[in-house]
Structures are given as C-alpha cells and as structure tokens.
DNA sequence: TATTTTTTGATGCATTTACATCAAAATTAA
DNA sequence: TTAATTTTGATGTAAATGCATCAAAAAATA
C-alpha cells in the first residue's frame, strides 16, 4: 500500500544525492541547484513563491537564496512599489552554472527512463503531476498547522 | 524534459514534510520514521543494508539509528559469530509507534492517489519501480566516487 | 479612516545530513 | 599463511533544514 510513496522517496533521495555530488564542482552546496534552476527559469520570482514551487519551508529558501547571493550566482532586486518583496535574478555566473545543471538533470532523466517507451514516459509524467497536485493540498494544509484525521 | 524528476522531488519533499510534522507527536525527529518502519519490517537488519534500502549515506543511518536506540524505539543486538555487525530490532515502544507510522503513510498514499483508478495505481507503481532500479545503478556508481559523462 | 489579518522576509536554535576519514573485523587474493 | 581489499561501524566537521518567533509592509475588514 505505501509502496508508491516509498519508491518516490528512494528515487528523490538518490537523484538529489547524485546531483549534490556532481554540482560540488560548480561550488554549489547541497540543494542549491534547485533554487538556482527555478530562479533562472522564473527571473524576478520572489522568495515566497520559490518555496511554494519547490515545496520547502520559507526559512530554508531564504537561507539558500542568501548563500546563492553571497557566492554570486544570483542578485536580489528591490521592487519599485512594494517595499516588502525582493525579486531574484540570475547573474552571468548563475546562468553559466544553470547550463550544467540542466544538462545533468536531463541526463539523469534519461537514465531514469532509459527503458521507457515514449508513451510510458508521458504516462508517468501525467500520473506524477496528478499525485503532486493531490499532495500539495495536504502539504499546505498541514504546514498551516491543521491536523489530518487518519 | 526534467519535469518528471521535478515532480518526484516535489512529491517526496511534501510527503516527508507532512510526515515529519505529524510524527513529532510520537517523539520521532526528522526522518526517523523511515528507519523505524524498515527496521520493524526487517527485524535483524544491519545498518549497512538499511542505508541501501532507504538510499541514504551510511553515516546518516548510523546517527538516525543511534537516536532511535537512545530514545528506546529500537535495540542493537550483537551477532553470534560476526563481531562487526549489529542487528537492529524494534522494541515494544517502536512497534507501537510503527502502527501509527503505517496508518499515516497509508493515509498519505490514499490522498496522493485519491482520483486514480486501480489500474492507474498499479501502472504508476510498476513505472516507479523501474525508475528506482534505473536510478539505483547510477546512485551506487556516483557514491563510489565514479564520474558520469554528460 | 482605523483596526485587524495576511504576507513576506528574517534570525535563533536544535537537529539532520553527508563528506572525509579512521579503525577493526571479515573476506579475498597472492 | 600472509598480505591486500572490502565491509561495517563510527566520529569530526561543515552545512542544510525547519520550527518558533519576530517585525515590517501590505491587504482586507470594520
């Protein structure tokens, strides 16, 4: 019954582990590739949204982004009208590193799906998107302090 | 292209986050439910195997298991012939907590698959198992210090 | 308009995570 | 058997993670 979730967990940990090892050569520490990629793909995004996109805690985002800033991969820009928010943009260095991140991620996807037909790949993606949306509802519910009944 | 991996990552983080929040009432700290469940299902397992099963670093297993031991969820038993290895077994407290872990995990699975037909559920599980096996090969390769070409 | 609530960012603290490295036992090879 | 290699466990160190909490700005409500 819980097997599906376990497979997902194992796959996620293994791939994250591989990426973290491989991206050390880019001077990206654990997990940073996630934030960098999303910022490069959504320039101007704010930290709050980044957390929702990646599904991690706000405080985690803030610290990961701070590190990316001090190491020169991204910059924070103030908003013209809203004093509270800060827009995130990649630097040249960030975009350069992003190329490698994408190449690696694509390679991992190929490895993960190497014996899959096109149809199976599409099927898996469709199913996973539905799972993610289902799970997101409960994640936000529980993160807000609500209790699930089971 | 990399979307499948991202979905997997998001799902895994969200579910892990939910579980960690919910299991604090059992006095299980972050990630410990994973180890406890596997030990309850594989009594006598050794730490090395546990790492392969969950796909985390050896050092992480050792510390998680140590905490589970000091908090009384499991015990380590010496092997009769092999002085190097230590077999892990749940205590009564551990088995009690495991009941809740399973109930929660099953509930999360239901939530994740709530709009899936039986056929879709089975299909997803088959596909994910194949992905996990594919990924495991590279994980062990990279963990051993080998470099992937991409 | 004034008050309340929500949003967004930030930090202190405790904890996990994992790489590098060591050490001892067990296994394999010479 | 002896020497080399692998397995298994362990720890120091550095870093990420996330909860609790604060604060300021913005948005919603009275």
Short mmCIF file of C-alpha atoms (C1' of nucleotides) in Angstrom, two decimals:
data_model
loop_
_atom_site.label_atom_id
_atom_site.label_comp_id
_atom_site.label_asym_id
_atom_site.label_seq_id
_atom_site.Cartn_x
_atom_site.Cartn_y
_atom_site.Cartn_z
CA UNK A 1 0.00 0.00 0.00
CA UNK A 2 2.68 2.50 0.97
CA UNK A 3 4.96 1.20 -1.76
CA UNK A 4 4.31 4.00 -4.20
CA UNK A 5 5.40 6.64 -1.70
CA UNK A 6 8.50 4.68 -0.84
CA UNK A 7 9.56 4.38 -4.43
CA UNK A 8 9.11 8.13 -4.81
CA UNK A 9 11.19 8.77 -1.71
CA UNK A 10 14.00 6.48 -2.80
CA UNK A 11 14.14 7.96 -6.28
CA UNK A 12 14.15 11.51 -4.96
CA UNK A 13 16.90 10.86 -2.42
CA UNK A 14 19.11 9.03 -4.91
CA UNK A 15 18.80 11.69 -7.60
CA UNK A 16 19.31 14.52 -5.14
CA UNK A 17 22.37 12.79 -3.78
CA UNK A 18 23.83 12.35 -7.26
CA UNK A 19 23.18 15.99 -8.15
CA UNK A 20 24.70 17.29 -4.95
CA UNK A 21 27.86 15.31 -5.54
CA UNK A 22 28.13 16.38 -9.16
CA UNK A 23 27.42 20.05 -8.54
CA UNK A 24 30.13 20.47 -5.96
CA UNK A 25 32.43 21.18 -8.90
CA UNK A 26 30.27 24.25 -9.58
CA UNK A 27 30.66 25.39 -5.96
CA UNK A 28 27.00 24.73 -5.34
CA UNK A 29 26.37 23.27 -1.90
CA UNK A 30 23.62 20.81 -1.03
CA UNK A 31 20.27 21.60 -2.61
CA UNK A 32 21.26 24.91 -4.17
CA UNK A 33 20.85 23.69 -7.73
CA UNK A 34 17.11 23.50 -7.13
CA UNK A 35 16.81 27.17 -6.28
CA UNK A 36 19.19 28.31 -8.98
CA UNK A 37 17.31 26.46 -11.70
CA UNK A 38 13.97 27.87 -10.67
CA UNK A 39 15.32 31.41 -10.47
CA UNK A 40 16.88 31.13 -13.92
CA UNK A 41 13.59 29.86 -15.33
CA UNK A 42 11.49 32.43 -13.46
CA UNK A 43 13.60 35.57 -13.28
CA UNK A 44 12.07 38.12 -10.93
CA UNK A 45 10.44 35.49 -8.75
CA UNK A 46 10.22 36.29 -5.03
CA UNK A 47 11.38 34.04 -2.22
CA UNK A 48 7.90 33.17 -1.01
CA UNK A 49 6.86 31.82 -4.41
CA UNK A 50 10.09 29.92 -4.71
CA UNK A 51 9.22 27.98 -1.59
CA UNK A 52 5.84 27.01 -2.98
CA UNK A 53 7.40 25.98 -6.28
CA UNK A 54 9.99 23.72 -4.71
CA UNK A 55 7.88 22.76 -1.71
CA UNK A 56 10.28 23.62 1.07
CA UNK A 57 9.99 25.75 4.17
CA UNK A 58 10.26 29.54 3.83
CA UNK A 59 13.24 29.73 6.13
CA UNK A 60 15.08 27.19 4.05
CA UNK A 61 14.50 29.18 0.88
CA UNK A 62 15.72 32.36 2.48
CA UNK A 63 18.98 30.86 3.56
CA UNK A 64 19.62 29.01 0.31
CA UNK A 65 18.98 32.20 -1.63
CA UNK A 66 21.20 34.22 0.68
CA UNK A 67 24.05 31.83 0.01
CA UNK A 68 23.45 31.94 -3.75
CA UNK A 69 23.64 35.72 -3.46
CA UNK A 70 26.87 35.88 -1.47
CA UNK A 71 28.51 33.39 -3.80
CA UNK A 72 27.50 35.47 -6.81
CA UNK A 73 25.02 33.20 -8.57
CA UNK A 74 22.02 35.49 -8.16
CA UNK A 75 21.12 39.04 -7.12
CA UNK A 76 18.18 40.45 -5.20
CA UNK A 77 16.41 43.47 -6.66
CA UNK A 78 14.05 45.74 -4.73
CA UNK A 79 10.55 46.21 -6.07
CA UNK A 80 9.62 49.67 -7.32
CA UNK A 81 6.31 49.91 -5.49
CA UNK A 82 6.20 47.10 -2.94
CA UNK A 83 8.86 47.61 -0.27
CA UNK A 84 8.39 44.17 1.21
CA UNK A 85 9.34 41.94 -1.66
CA UNK A 86 12.66 41.22 -3.35
CA UNK A 87 12.94 39.94 -6.88
CA UNK A 88 15.52 37.29 -7.63
CA UNK A 89 17.60 37.30 -10.81
CA UNK A 90 20.47 35.12 -12.01
CA UNK A 91 23.89 36.63 -12.68
CA UNK A 92 26.11 35.64 -15.60
CA UNK A 93 27.81 33.15 -13.32
CA UNK A 94 24.42 31.81 -12.32
CA UNK A 95 23.30 31.34 -15.89
CA UNK A 96 26.55 29.59 -16.71
CA UNK A 97 26.12 27.15 -13.86
CA UNK A 98 22.47 26.68 -14.83
CA UNK A 99 23.55 25.25 -18.20
CA UNK A 100 25.41 22.47 -16.45
CA UNK A 101 22.56 21.87 -14.02
CA UNK A 102 20.13 21.41 -16.88
CA UNK A 103 22.49 19.13 -18.78
CA UNK A 104 22.96 16.99 -15.70
CA UNK A 105 19.27 16.89 -14.85
CA UNK A 106 18.41 15.89 -18.39
CA UNK A 107 21.00 13.17 -18.27
CA UNK A 108 19.53 11.85 -15.04
CA UNK A 109 16.09 11.85 -16.59
CA UNK A 110 17.44 9.78 -19.48
CA UNK A 111 18.98 7.33 -17.06
CA UNK A 112 15.81 7.13 -15.01
CA UNK A 113 13.64 6.48 -18.06
CA UNK A 114 16.14 4.64 -20.20
CA UNK A 115 13.96 1.60 -20.87
CA UNK A 116 10.71 3.54 -21.20
CA UNK A 117 8.74 4.00 -24.40
CA UNK A 118 7.60 7.49 -25.27
CA UNK A 119 4.12 6.54 -24.24
CA UNK A 120 5.29 5.29 -20.87
CA UNK A 121 7.24 8.48 -20.27
CA UNK A 122 4.21 10.62 -20.99
CA UNK A 123 2.01 8.38 -18.90
CA UNK A 124 4.36 8.61 -15.93
CA UNK A 125 4.56 12.37 -16.18
CA UNK A 126 0.78 12.69 -16.30
CA UNK A 127 0.31 10.44 -13.29
CA UNK A 128 3.01 12.18 -11.26
CA UNK A 129 1.58 15.60 -11.95
CA UNK A 130 -1.72 14.44 -10.56
CA UNK A 131 -0.04 12.97 -7.50
CA UNK A 132 1.85 16.20 -6.91
CA UNK A 133 -1.30 18.26 -7.06
CA UNK A 134 -3.07 15.93 -4.66
CA UNK A 135 -0.17 16.04 -2.24
CA UNK A 136 0.22 19.82 -2.45
CA UNK A 137 -3.23 20.28 -0.93
CA UNK A 138 -2.36 18.32 2.19
CA UNK A 139 1.08 19.86 2.41
CA UNK A 140 -0.30 23.37 2.61
CA UNK A 141 -2.99 22.19 5.00
CA UNK A 142 -0.51 20.63 7.41
CA UNK A 143 2.08 23.40 7.04
CA UNK A 144 -0.56 25.88 8.17
CA UNK A 145 -0.92 23.96 11.41
CA UNK A 146 -4.03 21.95 10.56
CA UNK A 147 -4.41 18.34 11.61
CA UNK A 148 -5.29 15.46 9.33
CA UNK A 149 -7.63 12.75 10.57
CA UNK A 150 -6.48 9.19 9.91
CA UNK B 1 12.47 17.03 -20.11
CA UNK B 2 13.45 17.28 -16.49
CA UNK B 3 9.83 17.58 -15.43
CA UNK B 4 9.44 14.01 -14.29
CA UNK B 5 12.31 14.34 -11.83
CA UNK B 6 10.95 17.59 -10.51
CA UNK B 7 7.56 16.14 -9.87
CA UNK B 8 9.20 13.30 -7.97
CA UNK B 9 11.23 15.76 -5.91
CA UNK B 10 8.26 17.91 -5.04
CA UNK B 11 6.12 14.93 -4.06
CA UNK B 12 8.87 13.47 -1.92
CA UNK B 13 9.60 16.72 -0.10
CA UNK B 14 5.94 17.46 0.56
CA UNK B 15 5.18 13.98 1.90
CA UNK B 16 8.31 13.89 4.01
CA UNK B 17 7.47 17.30 5.42
CA UNK B 18 3.94 16.18 6.32
CA UNK B 19 5.20 13.01 7.98
CA UNK B 20 7.83 14.84 9.99
CA UNK B 21 5.27 17.28 11.31
CA UNK B 22 2.79 14.55 12.17
CA UNK B 23 5.30 12.24 13.82
CA UNK B 24 6.59 14.83 16.23
CA UNK B 25 3.75 13.72 18.49
CA UNK B 26 5.43 10.30 18.61
CA UNK B 27 8.74 11.93 19.62
CA UNK B 28 10.25 10.95 16.29
CA UNK B 29 12.53 13.64 14.90
CA UNK B 30 13.05 14.40 11.24
CA UNK B 31 13.40 11.35 9.03
CA UNK B 32 13.35 8.79 11.81
CA UNK B 33 10.06 7.24 10.76
CA UNK B 34 11.81 5.90 7.65
CA UNK B 35 14.33 3.93 9.63
CA UNK B 36 11.87 2.73 12.23
CA UNK B 37 9.48 1.39 9.59
CA UNK B 38 12.19 -0.52 7.78
CA UNK B 39 13.54 -2.00 10.99
CA UNK B 40 10.08 -3.13 12.06
CA UNK B 41 9.55 -4.77 8.69
CA UNK B 42 13.03 -6.29 8.55
CA UNK B 43 13.92 -7.18 12.13
CA UNK B 44 17.57 -8.14 12.44
CA UNK B 45 18.66 -5.94 9.57
CA UNK B 46 22.08 -4.32 9.88
CA UNK B 47 22.84 -0.64 9.44
CA UNK B 48 24.65 -1.06 6.14
CA UNK B 49 21.65 -2.73 4.49
CA UNK B 50 19.32 -0.14 5.93
CA UNK B 51 21.23 2.55 4.06
CA UNK B 52 20.85 0.71 0.76
CA UNK B 53 17.16 0.15 1.40
CA UNK B 54 16.40 3.78 2.10
CA UNK B 55 19.12 5.17 -0.16
CA UNK B 56 20.89 7.44 2.28
CA UNK B 57 24.50 7.79 3.35
CA UNK B 58 25.93 5.29 5.83
CA UNK B 59 26.78 7.98 8.33
CA UNK B 60 23.22 9.25 8.25
CA UNK B 61 21.86 5.80 9.00
CA UNK B 62 24.22 5.34 11.89
CA UNK B 63 23.18 8.55 13.59
CA UNK B 64 19.48 8.06 12.98
CA UNK B 65 19.69 4.55 14.39
CA UNK B 66 21.70 5.73 17.37
CA UNK B 67 18.97 8.23 18.23
CA UNK B 68 16.25 5.61 17.79
CA UNK B 69 18.21 3.47 20.23
CA UNK B 70 18.71 6.12 22.90
CA UNK B 71 15.05 7.11 22.71
CA UNK B 72 14.02 3.48 23.16
CA UNK B 73 12.42 2.68 19.81
CA UNK B 74 14.91 0.01 18.80
CA UNK B 75 17.77 -2.05 20.20
CA UNK B 76 21.05 -3.24 18.72
CA UNK B 77 21.96 -6.90 19.13
CA UNK B 78 25.42 -8.32 18.64
CA UNK B 79 25.85 -11.11 16.11
CA UNK B 80 26.83 -14.53 17.46
CA UNK B 81 29.62 -15.17 15.00
CA UNK B 82 30.36 -11.89 13.23
CA UNK B 83 31.78 -9.34 15.67
CA UNK B 84 31.49 -6.49 13.18
CA UNK B 85 27.78 -6.32 12.59
CA UNK B 86 24.88 -5.30 14.81
CA UNK B 87 21.34 -6.45 14.24
CA UNK B 88 18.55 -3.95 14.70
CA UNK B 89 15.27 -4.86 16.37
CA UNK B 90 12.23 -2.80 17.36
CA UNK B 91 11.18 -2.53 20.99
CA UNK B 92 7.56 -2.59 22.15
CA UNK B 93 7.59 1.21 22.01
CA UNK B 94 8.98 1.03 18.50
CA UNK B 95 6.30 -1.38 17.32
CA UNK B 96 3.61 0.81 18.86
CA UNK B 97 4.89 3.88 17.03
CA UNK B 98 5.20 1.86 13.84
CA UNK B 99 1.45 1.25 13.84
CA UNK B 100 0.85 4.98 13.65
CA UNK B 101 3.55 5.44 11.02
CA UNK B 102 1.90 2.87 8.79
CA UNK B 103 -1.55 4.29 9.32
CA UNK B 104 -0.29 7.75 8.40
CA UNK B 105 1.68 6.55 5.39
CA UNK B 106 -1.32 4.63 4.10
CA UNK B 107 -3.47 7.69 4.52
CA UNK B 108 -0.97 9.78 2.57
CA UNK B 109 -0.98 7.19 -0.19
CA UNK B 110 -4.76 7.42 -0.37
CA UNK B 111 -4.56 11.19 -0.60
CA UNK B 112 -1.86 11.03 -3.25
CA UNK B 113 -3.84 8.56 -5.37
CA UNK B 114 -7.34 9.64 -4.48
CA UNK B 115 -8.54 10.17 -8.06
CA UNK B 116 -6.68 7.17 -9.50
CA UNK B 117 -8.30 4.02 -10.82
CA UNK B 118 -6.92 0.72 -9.63
CA UNK B 119 -5.30 0.28 -12.98
CA UNK B 120 -3.62 3.66 -12.78
CA UNK B 121 -2.32 2.91 -9.31
CA UNK B 122 -0.78 -0.34 -10.45
CA UNK B 123 0.61 1.30 -13.56
CA UNK B 124 2.25 4.05 -11.51
CA UNK B 125 3.79 1.58 -9.11
CA UNK B 126 5.22 -0.52 -11.95
CA UNK B 127 6.71 2.53 -13.65
CA UNK B 128 8.18 3.92 -10.44
CA UNK B 129 9.79 0.64 -9.53
CA UNK B 130 11.54 0.63 -12.88
CA UNK B 131 12.68 4.21 -12.39
CA UNK B 132 14.00 3.42 -8.94
CA UNK B 133 16.00 0.47 -10.24
CA UNK B 134 17.45 2.57 -13.04
CA UNK B 135 18.39 5.33 -10.65
CA UNK B 136 19.89 2.99 -8.07
CA UNK B 137 22.58 1.95 -10.55
CA UNK B 138 23.83 5.49 -11.03
CA UNK B 139 23.49 6.29 -7.35
CA UNK B 140 25.83 3.49 -6.35
CA UNK B 141 28.15 4.39 -9.21
CA UNK B 142 28.43 8.02 -8.14
CA UNK B 143 28.53 7.27 -4.42
CA UNK B 144 31.56 5.08 -5.05
CA UNK B 145 33.38 8.09 -6.48
CA UNK B 146 32.87 7.37 -10.18
CA UNK B 147 32.12 10.14 -12.64
CA UNK B 148 29.23 10.20 -15.07
CA UNK B 149 29.75 11.55 -18.58
CA UNK B 150 27.13 14.01 -19.80
"C1'" DT C 1 -10.10 56.11 8.16
"C1'" DA C 2 -8.73 52.91 11.76
"C1'" DT C 3 -8.09 48.20 13.08
"C1'" DT C 4 -7.19 43.52 12.11
"C1'" DT C 5 -5.22 39.98 9.34
"C1'" DT C 6 -2.18 38.30 5.93
"C1'" DT C 7 2.08 38.34 3.51
"C1'" DT C 8 6.92 38.41 3.14
"C1'" DG C 9 11.34 38.38 4.94
"C1'" DA C 10 14.44 37.34 8.55
"C1'" DT C 11 17.02 35.01 12.56
"C1'" DG C 12 17.99 31.87 16.89
"C1'" DC C 13 18.16 27.31 17.92
"C1'" DA C 14 18.14 22.36 17.62
"C1'" DT C 15 18.64 18.83 14.59
"C1'" DT C 16 19.69 16.18 10.45
"C1'" DT C 17 22.64 15.24 6.65
"C1'" DA C 18 26.69 13.81 4.45
"C1'" DC C 19 31.63 14.00 3.16
"C1'" DA C 20 36.16 12.67 4.74
"C1'" DT C 21 38.40 9.82 7.40
"C1'" DC C 22 39.53 6.37 10.74
"C1'" DA C 23 39.52 1.62 12.76
"C1'" DA C 24 38.53 -3.12 13.31
"C1'" DA C 25 36.74 -7.29 11.61
"C1'" DA C 26 35.98 -10.18 7.66
"C1'" DT C 27 36.90 -11.62 3.12
"C1'" DT C 28 39.66 -12.30 -0.91
"C1'" DA C 29 43.98 -12.76 -3.31
"C1'" DA C 30 48.83 -13.81 -3.54
"C1'" DT D 1 49.51 -18.44 5.87
"C1'" DT D 2 50.34 -13.70 4.86
"C1'" DA D 3 49.11 -9.54 2.60
"C1'" DA D 4 45.76 -6.69 0.31
"C1'" DT D 5 40.99 -5.44 -0.12
"C1'" DT D 6 36.32 -4.97 1.26
"C1'" DT D 7 32.85 -4.46 4.66
"C1'" DT D 8 30.81 -2.38 8.56
"C1'" DG D 9 30.59 0.86 12.06
"C1'" DA D 10 31.87 5.19 13.94
"C1'" DT D 11 33.05 10.30 14.58
"C1'" DG D 12 34.70 15.32 13.47
"C1'" DT D 13 33.34 18.95 10.86
"C1'" DA D 14 30.58 21.82 7.88
"C1'" DA D 15 26.40 22.74 6.11
"C1'" DA D 16 21.27 22.47 5.29
"C1'" DT D 17 16.77 22.12 7.25
"C1'" DG D 18 12.80 23.59 9.64
"C1'" DC D 19 10.18 25.15 13.69
"C1'" DA D 20 9.17 29.11 16.56
"C1'" DT D 21 9.14 33.61 16.55
"C1'" DC D 22 9.74 38.35 15.41
"C1'" DA D 23 9.00 42.61 12.53
"C1'" DA D 24 7.51 45.48 8.89
"C1'" DA D 25 4.79 46.23 4.95
"C1'" DA D 26 0.57 45.32 2.53
"C1'" DA D 27 -4.15 43.95 2.13
"C1'" DA D 28 -8.61 43.13 3.98
"C1'" DT D 29 -12.21 44.31 7.07
"C1'" DA D 30 -14.88 47.10 10.27
#
